[in-house]
């Protein structure tokens, strides 16, 4: 990368409890994400992925190391960073339109302009026509789309997503994955996705960072050299399968360690 | 100021004590009228006086006795009614709103009527307290019985238990926590009404004491007696909570 | 719709039966002479008394006084309860320090504080307003605190991730998320405030429904007294029902997983 990275993480550490004998969730992770890149972080359950996500988003303070976005140190939620959470996070009392326009409302943008800008992203996630609906009237997949649109409406330079499709069924996941790809290409959106699904990571990313089980360290960085766009042909190609298999070997080792530790 | 969460209750107590000290100072300095708020030190001094002169222990026994009587009566009748309503859903549908109405009604306001009907004695107080505590217990019992997970009843049916057996061995134990909440509710409502009515009709135990002291313009005494009643309530509820927790830990 | 109609019929019958039985028992008691004359008036006398209450001009003036006291009590106690509840709900430390006191003081009878309030506010309307305010402060504060804690944590994280200011968090996230517990707290508050105000009026007052009840009793005008009591109970029950309906509808709007 010749251009300066958008996100730069240096020896990021998070420890819970006392210095000796406490729980180390994230251990001295270092990596960078460049402009326009789609990077996934995969790891077994309990490896500290969500803690990493919270730190990158500025919601949790690291115990060590530094995070820089566009060269500026991250000390709290950064305006250039947008977060999509794993749990359902639509405001149940707001319509789709009002949900998506939320960050614009916070910024004091007047109503008319808000609605126009929100409409752009509502269309982008494929929810045109549902503007006035309440979240309770939508399916789980549609609700997550609303949350993605809402985060995008704030035009973040870096989009962070923490297993956004975890609660959805397989088919919806695949469709939403395609949607996310489309959007990423349309906007040239720099994205960091945290997931436990290898196929999802390979389908969507340029690079994959593999985390170890607790303490979470960077085990390996895998370049995904598959052509874009990631059409169904690409997804069913042997190269895809090989990449997935290689990653599974890594992940399996960590996942087994995880299961053994939990027992 | 960062304090560990475990220090929180002590912090609260500390704040209250500090407030009392500041109040003492403010009254002595003349910023607060001593005829409205007597010195906390005087209030404290009034306590032993009350215990000695006003038969606080005896009064406490009266109030407590009336509370127990009306509360337990409300519990027994209320749980029975609640179970009956649960058993005949048609009746439940018909009368649940009536009980909700009863629960919200200011029954104690009709105390003159009760006085005339039941005479000027503990019976009146018990009747009013019973009537006020009944509806909440019924509603809580119904709520508890209806939240028993249906799958538990299915287990009973798959084992071919008779209705009586299913009731005794599954429904009742499963609903027990809610019934204990109902007990707490019954005693709480009973206590409030007993003390309140004692105060209003100037008869009985601790409630009457407060009224008397107020009519005598014994300000430190009145405040001390109120504090006493509050203290008694606190102990009462702590006991109930502890009892509930102990029973729950026994499974 | 047919099932609904049949349901309503099914409910109507037991209610009618129960109502008739109760009235018959009452009437029997009234006519038996077992009890002191007039303490249990006959059913027609009760009805006449109720009509007379509505026909008397001073009833409406006194109703207005009680309503005014109730309104002021709710505003004072409600605002105080809301502020304290929000503070306690938002801070686990403050909650640990002070909420136990609210929980223990809440269920104690507030009417015993009335002599103190008379000293502070005089014998007029203010002392009754204060009584109502003190009565409703506790359940409202407790409900609000519980409501704040019940707000879905992920919604708060969303707000923080968008760097919302504290006032934006309060108005755009906390309050809308808490509508159902707020209304339930208001319902409870209404109930206890009204009871507090009425009881205070019976104890020491020159105006208001509670005063009218005592006045009727002292003149031994039993049907009038019963009429006034029925009106008071009706008022309490009516307000309770209204707020319960509102709370129910607000709660439905906040239900998230309807489809999935």
XYZ file of C-alpha atoms in Angstrom:
774
model
C 0.000 0.000 0.000
C 1.483 3.280 -1.013
C -1.271 5.470 0.391
C -1.511 5.911 4.158
C -3.818 3.294 5.709
C -7.270 4.390 6.821
C -7.096 2.289 9.953
C -3.888 1.544 11.754
C -3.792 -0.727 14.775
C -0.598 -1.093 16.780
C -0.095 -3.682 19.506
C -3.713 -3.375 20.612
C -4.337 -5.085 23.927
C -7.328 -5.481 26.207
C -7.028 -7.038 29.609
C -9.880 -7.508 32.089
C -9.119 -7.715 35.776
C -5.766 -7.415 37.588
C -2.427 -7.275 35.760
C -1.472 -10.734 36.944
C -3.982 -13.461 36.336
C -6.658 -11.368 34.690
C -8.299 -12.221 31.386
C -6.501 -11.081 28.256
C -9.098 -10.776 25.526
C -6.922 -9.172 22.853
C -3.146 -9.514 22.882
C -0.952 -7.049 21.004
C -2.714 -7.186 17.664
C -1.268 -5.083 14.877
C -2.728 -4.608 11.423
C -3.810 -1.947 8.979
C -6.701 -1.447 6.597
C -6.269 0.619 3.476
C -8.688 2.836 1.654
C -11.386 0.883 -0.191
C -10.309 -2.458 1.210
C -12.705 -5.110 2.490
C -11.050 -6.897 5.393
C -12.587 -9.682 7.455
C -11.524 -10.890 10.842
C -12.401 -14.475 11.609
C -11.861 -16.439 14.778
C -13.518 -19.025 17.007
C -16.220 -18.063 19.494
C -14.884 -16.381 22.580
C -11.650 -15.254 20.959
C -12.141 -11.592 21.677
C -13.553 -10.519 18.299
C -16.349 -8.490 19.844
C -13.953 -6.825 22.275
C -11.812 -5.877 19.298
C -14.874 -4.504 17.545
C -15.825 -2.392 20.575
C -12.312 -0.983 20.830
C -12.106 -0.111 17.160
C -15.443 1.628 17.474
C -14.232 3.593 20.467
C -16.814 2.190 22.866
C -14.255 0.383 25.004
C -10.842 1.767 25.949
C -7.843 -0.461 25.198
C -5.447 -1.385 27.976
C -2.474 -1.104 25.649
C -1.505 -0.155 22.122
C -3.097 2.427 19.878
C -5.731 2.747 17.215
C -5.477 5.412 14.559
C -8.132 6.363 12.047
C -6.947 8.671 9.280
C -3.872 9.359 11.359
C -5.875 10.529 14.391
C -5.769 8.605 17.643
C -9.060 6.926 18.588
C -10.177 7.814 22.103
C -13.918 7.444 21.728
C -16.464 6.878 18.995
C -14.798 8.447 15.961
C -16.923 10.401 13.458
C -15.291 8.602 10.554
C -16.158 5.170 11.923
C -19.585 3.560 11.602
C -20.674 0.491 13.570
C -23.204 -2.207 12.737
C -23.922 -4.370 15.757
C -24.591 -8.056 15.976
C -27.825 -7.693 17.924
C -30.895 -6.135 16.428
C -30.492 -2.447 16.959
C -33.299 -0.740 15.086
C -35.216 1.718 17.212
C -38.566 -0.052 17.465
C -40.572 3.160 17.768
C -39.125 4.753 14.620
C -40.125 3.991 11.071
C -37.533 2.698 8.608
C -37.056 6.203 7.278
C -36.642 7.746 10.726
C -34.245 4.997 11.731
C -32.022 5.539 8.711
C -32.176 9.316 9.139
C -31.155 9.088 12.789
C -27.480 10.087 12.419
C -28.507 12.948 10.165
C -30.994 14.076 12.788
C -28.275 14.055 15.424
C -26.169 16.233 13.169
C -28.946 18.794 13.001
C -29.687 18.383 9.307
C -33.157 19.725 8.468
C -35.997 17.344 7.848
C -36.356 17.606 4.079
C -32.691 17.093 3.353
C -32.541 14.285 5.918
C -35.281 12.366 4.222
C -33.741 12.745 0.782
C -30.363 11.563 1.954
C -31.868 8.680 3.909
C -33.852 7.629 0.850
C -30.602 7.092 -1.013
C -29.483 4.466 1.454
C -32.913 2.926 1.876
C -32.875 2.284 -1.864
C -29.330 0.993 -1.715
C -30.220 -1.748 0.744
C -33.257 -2.645 -1.272
C -35.963 -1.420 1.056
C -37.630 1.065 -1.241
C -41.339 1.171 -0.463
C -40.858 0.272 3.186
C -39.992 3.756 4.369
C -43.009 4.166 6.633
C -42.963 0.689 8.119
C -42.057 -0.005 11.718
C -39.320 -2.534 12.491
C -41.865 -4.869 14.070
C -43.443 -5.212 10.632
C -40.191 -6.341 9.020
C -38.283 -9.606 8.964
C -34.951 -10.014 10.743
C -32.991 -9.659 7.541
C -34.823 -6.487 6.621
C -34.185 -5.049 10.067
C -30.462 -5.631 9.733
C -30.607 -3.915 6.353
C -32.176 -0.915 8.059
C -29.318 -0.876 10.574
C -26.749 -1.055 7.766
C -28.487 1.766 5.908
C -28.555 3.812 9.080
C -24.852 3.422 9.645
C -24.075 4.184 6.006
C -26.223 7.312 6.135
C -23.602 8.857 8.394
C -21.093 8.350 5.521
C -18.416 6.736 7.627
C -14.988 6.372 6.060
C -14.622 3.062 7.851
C -17.527 0.646 8.244
C -17.199 -1.797 11.122
C -19.548 -4.756 11.245
C -19.718 -7.298 14.075
C -21.269 -10.510 12.789
C -24.225 -8.571 11.402
C -25.804 -11.667 9.865
C -25.263 -14.020 12.797
C -28.924 -14.089 13.781
C -30.164 -14.763 10.266
C -30.750 -17.972 8.381
C -28.309 -19.202 5.752
C -30.181 -18.012 2.692
C -30.766 -14.542 4.017
C -27.096 -14.377 4.932
C -26.007 -15.136 1.421
C -28.367 -12.603 -0.095
C -27.364 -9.897 2.334
C -23.717 -10.735 1.727
C -24.247 -10.045 -1.956
C -25.990 -6.828 -1.088
C -23.118 -5.705 1.096
C -20.678 -6.450 -1.727
C -22.732 -4.381 -4.131
C -22.828 -1.468 -1.763
C -19.152 -1.704 -1.027
C -18.320 -1.504 -4.685
C -20.780 1.289 -5.322
C -19.399 3.437 -2.542
C -15.833 2.136 -2.513
C -16.548 1.707 1.198
C -13.651 0.651 3.398
C -15.071 -2.191 5.462
C -13.927 -4.290 8.380
C -16.159 -7.278 8.966
C -15.992 -9.527 11.990
C -17.434 -12.953 11.380
C -17.165 -16.560 12.349
C -18.242 -17.746 8.913
C -15.307 -18.648 6.679
C -17.317 -18.752 3.488
C -18.708 -15.328 4.202
C -15.226 -13.959 4.814
C -13.843 -15.444 1.610
C -16.857 -14.337 -0.401
C -16.670 -10.712 0.685
C -13.058 -9.857 1.493
C -9.779 -8.792 -0.054
C -7.891 -9.861 3.029
C -8.678 -12.083 5.969
C -7.119 -11.822 9.413
C -7.280 -15.026 11.438
C -7.456 -14.647 15.206
C -6.360 -17.210 17.758
C -8.494 -18.320 20.635
C -8.081 -16.328 23.878
C -5.889 -14.439 24.233
C -6.818 -13.114 20.802
C -3.735 -12.672 18.658
C -3.263 -12.288 14.971
C -2.426 -15.753 13.768
C -2.288 -15.298 10.037
C -3.135 -12.863 7.274
C -4.567 -14.391 4.134
C -4.827 -12.521 0.847
C -7.922 -13.468 -1.078
C -6.875 -13.349 -4.693
C -10.204 -14.211 -6.203
C -11.538 -11.967 -8.953
C -14.166 -9.339 -8.319
C -17.108 -9.227 -8.689
C -17.591 -12.350 -6.595
C -20.240 -13.890 -8.819
C -21.780 -17.314 -8.073
C -19.224 -18.735 -10.515
C -16.407 -17.414 -8.424
C -18.022 -18.634 -5.218
C -18.324 -22.169 -6.576
C -14.874 -22.211 -8.154
C -12.128 -24.567 -6.897
C -9.947 -21.626 -5.887
C -12.699 -20.473 -3.532
C -12.967 -23.913 -1.982
C -9.224 -24.163 -1.549
C -9.066 -20.832 0.243
C -11.885 -21.868 2.531
C -10.228 -25.204 3.269
C -6.928 -23.567 4.126
C -8.642 -21.173 6.471
C -10.620 -23.953 8.065
C -7.427 -25.785 8.965
C -6.267 -22.717 10.851
C -9.578 -21.994 12.442
C -10.267 -25.582 13.419
C -7.145 -25.674 15.511
C -8.246 -22.544 17.342
C -11.834 -23.680 17.667
C -10.717 -26.984 19.228
C -8.549 -25.128 21.695
C -11.578 -23.022 22.478
C -13.830 -26.004 23.112
C -11.221 -27.672 25.270
C -10.782 -24.530 27.340
C -14.502 -24.065 27.844
C -14.857 -27.552 29.268
C -14.867 10.180 42.290
C -14.622 6.521 41.534
C -15.830 4.201 44.261
C -16.285 0.452 43.993
C -19.901 -0.603 43.492
C -19.882 -2.497 46.765
C -19.382 0.757 48.625
C -22.578 2.169 47.167
C -24.992 1.298 50.004
C -22.545 2.738 52.561
C -22.216 5.834 50.447
C -25.975 6.181 50.535
C -26.112 5.810 54.293
C -23.269 8.275 54.600
C -25.092 10.832 52.483
C -28.206 10.538 54.619
C -26.227 10.970 57.831
C -24.460 13.955 56.322
C -27.808 15.468 55.364
C -29.031 15.066 58.936
C -25.920 16.751 60.288
C -26.339 19.621 57.840
C -30.002 19.887 58.820
C -29.039 20.129 62.476
C -26.688 22.951 61.637
C -29.221 24.753 59.492
C -31.864 24.649 62.207
C -29.460 25.825 64.868
C -28.412 28.671 62.616
C -32.036 29.673 62.227
C -32.257 29.001 58.484
C -34.929 26.375 59.042
C -37.847 27.005 61.366
C -37.469 24.795 64.424
C -41.244 24.771 64.839
C -41.584 22.953 61.558
C -38.528 20.771 61.573
C -37.247 20.048 65.058
C -33.578 19.375 65.673
C -32.584 15.887 64.624
C -30.921 15.559 67.993
C -34.256 16.274 69.682
C -35.969 13.752 67.445
C -33.418 11.164 68.446
C -33.826 12.051 72.112
C -37.568 11.621 71.808
C -37.220 7.959 70.918
C -36.287 6.604 74.340
C -38.921 8.884 75.834
C -41.529 7.384 73.562
C -40.494 3.866 74.343
C -40.704 4.593 78.045
C -43.886 6.651 78.202
C -45.951 5.587 75.255
C -45.822 1.843 75.404
C -44.200 1.573 72.008
C -43.722 -2.133 72.370
C -47.357 -2.703 73.170
C -48.439 -0.517 70.299
C -46.089 -2.291 67.958
C -47.674 -5.566 68.980
C -51.136 -4.223 68.195
C -50.176 -2.885 64.797
C -48.199 -5.965 63.923
C -50.970 -8.259 65.089
C -53.573 -6.461 63.017
C -51.292 -6.501 59.993
C -50.634 -10.201 60.302
C -54.309 -10.978 60.778
C -55.560 -8.969 57.817
C -52.608 -9.901 55.622
C -52.864 -13.628 56.169
C -56.619 -13.490 55.741
C -56.148 -11.622 52.463
C -53.558 -14.157 51.386
C -55.744 -17.186 52.106
C -58.923 -15.771 50.602
C -57.036 -14.103 47.779
C -55.118 -17.203 46.724
C -58.288 -19.289 46.928
C -60.158 -16.787 44.768
C -57.244 -16.553 42.396
C -57.066 -20.304 41.973
C -60.810 -20.467 41.434
C -60.646 -17.804 38.761
C -57.747 -19.553 37.064
C -59.646 -22.796 37.098
C -62.735 -21.341 35.434
C -61.379 -19.066 32.710
C -64.823 -17.709 31.949
C -65.069 -16.320 35.447
C -61.560 -14.960 35.160
C -62.415 -13.075 32.030
C -65.563 -11.737 33.626
C -64.194 -10.594 36.937
C -60.532 -9.772 36.474
C -61.341 -6.171 35.653
C -63.586 -5.959 38.736
C -60.628 -6.917 40.916
C -58.435 -4.433 39.086
C -61.024 -1.791 39.893
C -61.083 -2.882 43.521
C -57.306 -2.741 43.698
C -57.272 0.864 42.527
C -60.163 1.998 44.716
C -59.498 4.210 47.743
C -61.318 1.937 50.187
C -59.800 3.465 53.294
C -61.732 6.604 52.519
C -64.917 4.845 53.593
C -63.573 4.271 57.075
C -66.508 6.066 58.800
C -68.840 3.464 57.340
C -66.677 0.645 58.502
C -66.555 2.262 61.921
C -70.309 2.283 62.158
C -70.624 -1.240 60.821
C -67.899 -2.886 62.810
C -67.525 -0.664 65.803
C -64.602 1.325 67.051
C -62.137 -1.465 67.512
C -59.461 -3.593 65.905
C -62.069 -5.418 63.831
C -62.708 -2.334 61.722
C -59.042 -1.906 61.016
C -58.617 -5.549 60.112
C -61.629 -5.469 57.800
C -60.441 -2.374 55.938
C -56.912 -3.707 55.601
C -58.212 -7.096 54.481
C -60.462 -5.538 51.858
C -57.621 -3.381 50.533
C -55.118 -6.219 50.351
C -57.477 -8.765 48.813
C -57.622 -7.550 45.232
C -53.861 -7.220 44.680
C -53.351 -10.757 46.023
C -56.007 -12.174 43.723
C -54.506 -10.447 40.710
C -50.981 -11.525 41.579
C -52.047 -15.142 42.170
C -53.817 -15.269 38.810
C -50.757 -13.786 37.156
C -48.500 -16.319 38.813
C -50.634 -19.306 37.939
C -50.996 -18.191 34.351
C -47.276 -17.796 33.815
C -46.511 -21.390 34.658
C -44.844 -22.662 31.540
C -47.298 -24.774 29.551
C -44.638 -27.363 28.861
C -44.640 -28.277 32.549
C -48.326 -29.010 32.353
C -47.669 -31.066 29.237
C -45.209 -33.156 31.194
C -47.956 -33.810 33.721
C -50.371 -34.802 31.032
C -47.897 -37.113 29.326
C -47.436 -38.857 32.660
C -51.212 -39.123 32.910
C -51.489 -37.337 36.218
C -54.991 -36.670 37.477
C -56.057 -33.047 37.681
C -55.618 -33.003 41.419
C -52.160 -34.544 41.169
C -51.136 -32.160 38.386
C -52.300 -29.276 40.495
C -50.523 -30.389 43.640
C -47.311 -31.613 42.103
C -46.751 -29.233 39.210
C -48.932 -26.135 39.147
C -48.726 -25.220 42.795
C -44.965 -25.651 43.232
C -44.336 -23.842 39.965
C -46.551 -20.970 41.038
C -45.120 -20.833 44.538
C -42.697 -17.975 43.873
C -45.523 -15.827 42.599
C -47.655 -16.775 45.575
C -44.892 -15.610 47.866
C -44.815 -12.365 46.006
C -48.522 -12.268 46.708
C -47.830 -12.825 50.394
C -45.420 -9.938 50.417
C -47.952 -7.790 48.630
C -50.694 -8.772 51.075
C -48.595 -7.873 54.082
C -47.395 -4.642 52.498
C -50.904 -3.477 51.665
C -52.148 -4.644 55.034
C -49.455 -2.722 56.885
C -50.036 0.455 54.917
C -53.751 0.338 55.535
C -53.495 -0.680 59.175
C -51.155 2.153 60.061
C -53.023 4.592 57.836
C -56.427 3.822 59.310
C -55.041 3.788 62.856
C -53.806 7.280 62.119
C -57.063 8.466 60.594
C -59.424 7.157 63.238
C -56.992 7.641 66.103
C -57.250 4.091 67.301
C -54.877 1.225 67.830
C -51.119 1.040 67.793
C -48.344 2.939 66.068
C -50.548 4.881 63.672
C -52.543 6.225 66.547
C -49.371 7.212 68.355
C -48.373 9.482 65.509
C -51.782 11.081 65.396
C -51.829 11.676 69.142
C -48.382 13.159 69.241
C -49.269 15.440 66.338
C -52.421 16.640 68.062
C -50.380 17.331 71.179
C -48.002 19.386 69.031
C -45.136 17.246 70.285
C -43.071 17.838 67.207
C -39.918 15.936 68.041
C -42.129 13.106 69.247
C -44.160 13.099 66.034
C -41.056 12.992 63.853
C -39.556 10.317 66.072
C -42.711 8.219 65.895
C -42.827 8.555 62.113
C -39.211 7.497 61.980
C -40.108 4.572 64.183
C -42.895 3.470 61.865
C -40.598 3.830 58.862
C -37.968 1.817 60.673
C -40.487 -0.864 61.489
C -41.587 -1.009 57.844
C -38.004 -1.323 56.701
C -37.310 -4.183 59.102
C -40.555 -5.806 58.095
C -39.734 -5.752 54.404
C -36.165 -6.843 54.935
C -37.508 -9.821 56.858
C -39.960 -10.641 54.105
C -37.284 -10.363 51.457
C -34.943 -12.532 53.424
C -37.657 -15.098 53.990
C -38.498 -15.152 50.314
C -34.869 -15.617 49.360
C -34.371 -18.374 51.923
C -37.412 -20.246 50.701
C -36.323 -19.847 47.120
C -32.859 -21.151 47.836
C -34.472 -24.248 49.290
C -35.956 -24.938 45.890
C -65.937 -11.777 15.038
C -68.483 -14.420 15.912
C -66.123 -15.868 18.494
C -65.668 -12.424 19.953
C -69.388 -11.859 20.235
C -69.813 -15.206 21.923
C -66.991 -14.346 24.270
C -68.653 -11.109 25.225
C -71.883 -12.965 25.900
C -70.012 -15.449 28.028
C -68.546 -12.633 30.066
C -71.770 -10.702 30.364
C -73.749 -13.447 32.011
C -71.515 -14.087 35.038
C -71.190 -10.347 35.542
C -74.918 -9.812 35.440
C -75.490 -12.689 37.805
C -72.824 -11.488 40.209
C -74.126 -7.936 40.044
C -77.689 -8.978 40.700
C -76.670 -11.254 43.574
C -74.593 -8.524 45.204
C -77.361 -5.955 44.881
C -79.915 -8.412 46.223
C -77.739 -9.172 49.241
C -77.284 -5.496 49.848
C -80.948 -4.800 49.565
C -81.708 -7.687 51.901
C -79.254 -6.356 54.436
C -80.691 -2.879 54.174
C -84.257 -3.999 54.711
C -83.485 -6.520 57.442
C -82.973 -3.900 60.103
C -80.027 -5.936 61.400
C -77.764 -2.966 61.200
C -78.095 0.535 62.411
C -80.699 2.288 60.369
C -79.538 3.972 57.229
C -75.962 2.728 57.465
C -76.868 0.349 54.666
C -79.411 2.296 52.632
C -81.656 0.454 50.248
C -80.562 0.234 46.643
C -83.092 2.798 45.421
C -81.972 5.160 48.174
C -78.376 4.689 47.008
C -79.336 5.486 43.468
C -81.250 8.572 44.595
C -78.227 9.650 46.632
C -75.963 9.328 43.624
C -78.328 11.401 41.522
C -78.514 14.031 44.219
C -74.731 14.232 44.307
C -74.563 15.000 40.620
C -77.397 17.499 40.979
C -75.808 19.469 43.781
C -73.887 22.531 42.619
C -71.218 22.377 45.324
C -70.223 18.914 44.120
C -68.635 20.301 40.999
C -66.747 22.993 42.870
C -65.342 20.410 45.253
C -64.556 18.049 42.388
C -62.612 20.857 40.772
C -60.647 21.410 43.982
C -59.744 17.736 44.283
C -58.810 17.603 40.624
C -56.616 20.653 40.963
C -54.881 19.175 44.001
C -54.382 15.915 42.117
C -52.990 17.663 39.064
C -50.536 19.730 41.086
C -49.517 16.654 43.091
C -48.830 14.714 39.908
C -46.794 17.486 38.375
C -44.661 17.986 41.473
C -44.289 14.332 42.403
C -44.073 13.233 38.783
C -41.327 15.606 37.758
C -39.348 14.892 40.916
C -39.864 11.166 40.455
C -38.858 11.358 36.796
C -35.651 13.257 37.480
C -34.633 11.071 40.411
C -35.619 7.907 38.543
C -33.592 8.903 35.486
C -30.586 9.625 37.678
C -30.845 6.363 39.555
C -31.443 4.335 36.422
C -28.502 5.807 34.584
C -26.003 5.375 37.390
C -25.545 1.911 38.909
C -23.625 3.477 41.787
C -26.349 5.969 42.667
C -28.858 3.163 42.344
C -26.938 0.997 44.798
C -26.602 3.919 47.177
C -30.113 5.315 47.204
C -32.581 3.019 45.525
C -32.879 0.619 48.475
C -34.128 3.580 50.504
C -36.755 4.306 47.882
C -37.833 0.695 47.934
C -38.178 0.624 51.699
C -39.804 4.032 52.041
C -42.124 3.420 49.106
C -44.486 0.982 50.789
C -44.776 2.906 54.056
C -48.057 4.767 54.531
C -47.545 8.395 53.550
C -50.642 9.680 55.322
C -48.692 9.654 58.579
C -46.596 12.474 57.158
C -49.657 14.644 56.819
C -49.295 16.529 60.136
C -45.794 17.552 59.073
C -47.063 18.730 55.716
C -49.766 20.790 57.400
C -47.077 22.519 59.425
C -45.086 23.232 56.317
C -47.877 24.191 53.959
C -50.835 25.213 56.080
C -54.346 23.836 56.136
C -55.272 24.866 52.626
C -54.958 23.101 49.299
C -51.166 23.128 49.357
C -50.861 20.537 52.096
C -53.113 18.159 50.158
C -51.082 18.729 47.002
C -47.940 18.003 48.989
C -49.524 14.833 50.352
C -50.334 13.651 46.851
C -46.907 14.614 45.572
C -45.097 12.719 48.322
C -47.364 9.725 47.739
C -46.684 9.443 44.031
C -43.004 10.381 44.051
C -41.885 6.943 45.209
C -43.667 4.599 42.790
C -42.857 6.926 39.888
C -39.162 7.150 40.775
C -38.957 3.388 41.169
C -40.769 2.735 37.880
C -38.646 5.232 35.989
C -35.413 3.798 37.384
C -36.474 0.303 36.374
C -37.533 1.629 32.982
C -34.164 3.216 32.337
C -32.402 -0.010 33.198
C -34.775 -1.900 30.949
C -33.777 0.009 27.836
C -32.125 -2.395 25.420
C -28.384 -1.926 25.853
C -27.695 -2.221 22.142
C -29.858 0.853 21.473
C -27.666 2.836 23.836
C -24.562 1.575 22.056
C -26.046 2.757 18.773
C -26.475 6.222 20.237
C -22.944 6.269 21.573
C -21.487 5.001 18.305
C -23.116 7.979 16.599
C -21.672 10.250 19.290
C -25.059 11.503 20.485
C -24.978 14.202 23.175
C -26.481 13.379 26.547
C -29.623 15.366 25.842
C -30.021 13.611 22.492
C -29.567 10.260 24.211
C -32.248 11.206 26.719
C -34.852 12.558 24.322
C -34.256 10.374 21.273
C -33.393 7.048 22.861
C -34.155 6.719 26.561
C -37.584 8.336 26.687
C -39.100 6.697 23.586
C -37.769 3.324 24.702
C -39.337 3.794 28.122
C -42.835 4.809 27.146
C -44.555 1.687 28.548
C -42.884 1.739 31.974
C -43.373 5.507 32.115
C -47.102 5.140 31.546
C -47.319 2.309 34.066
C -45.513 4.476 36.572
C -47.908 7.300 35.784
C -50.863 4.955 36.313
C -49.530 3.876 39.688
C -48.704 7.475 40.503
C -52.219 8.641 39.640
C -53.684 5.984 41.886
C -51.631 6.662 44.977
C -51.704 10.422 44.484
C -55.489 10.365 44.378
C -55.662 8.189 47.473
C -53.225 10.483 49.247
C -55.185 13.578 48.331
C -58.562 12.064 49.283
C -57.358 10.703 52.603
C -55.747 14.015 53.463
C -59.014 15.740 52.636
C -60.878 13.463 54.999
C -58.426 14.241 57.752
C -58.301 17.999 57.573
C -59.862 20.070 54.862
C -62.576 22.561 54.026
C -62.914 21.634 50.388
C -62.684 18.692 48.100
C -64.344 15.313 47.631
C -62.798 13.861 50.776
C -64.122 16.784 52.760
C -67.588 16.276 51.245
C -67.524 12.627 52.289
C -66.731 13.511 55.898
C -69.268 16.314 55.820
C -72.009 13.981 54.616
C -71.069 11.457 57.281
C -71.195 14.035 60.027
C -74.692 15.012 58.915
C -75.474 11.333 58.703
C -76.643 11.781 55.126
C -75.655 8.228 54.231
C -76.999 8.032 50.691
C -75.051 11.174 49.843
C -71.950 9.764 51.436
C -72.263 6.553 49.477
C -72.848 8.553 46.345
C -69.679 10.529 46.897
C -67.736 7.381 47.654
C -68.973 5.816 44.445
C -67.880 8.868 42.518
C -64.437 8.792 44.118
C -64.010 5.120 43.407
C -65.265 5.673 39.881
C -62.784 8.454 39.362
C -59.887 6.347 40.599
C -60.926 3.336 38.559
C -61.602 5.365 35.424
C -58.202 7.039 35.445
C -56.548 3.715 36.121
C -58.296 2.068 33.200
C -57.457 4.900 30.828
C -53.771 4.841 31.636
C -53.663 1.072 31.480
C -55.043 1.132 27.957
C -52.486 3.747 26.940
C -49.634 1.796 28.490
C -50.780 -1.375 26.752
C -50.787 0.267 23.358
C -47.383 1.821 23.890
C -46.019 -1.532 24.990
C -47.284 -3.167 21.812
C -45.445 -0.640 19.673
C -42.194 -1.555 21.319
C -42.542 -5.270 20.717
C -39.736 -6.161 18.367
C -39.965 -9.722 17.272
C -43.313 -9.922 15.535
C -42.003 -11.665 12.416
C -38.572 -13.081 11.914
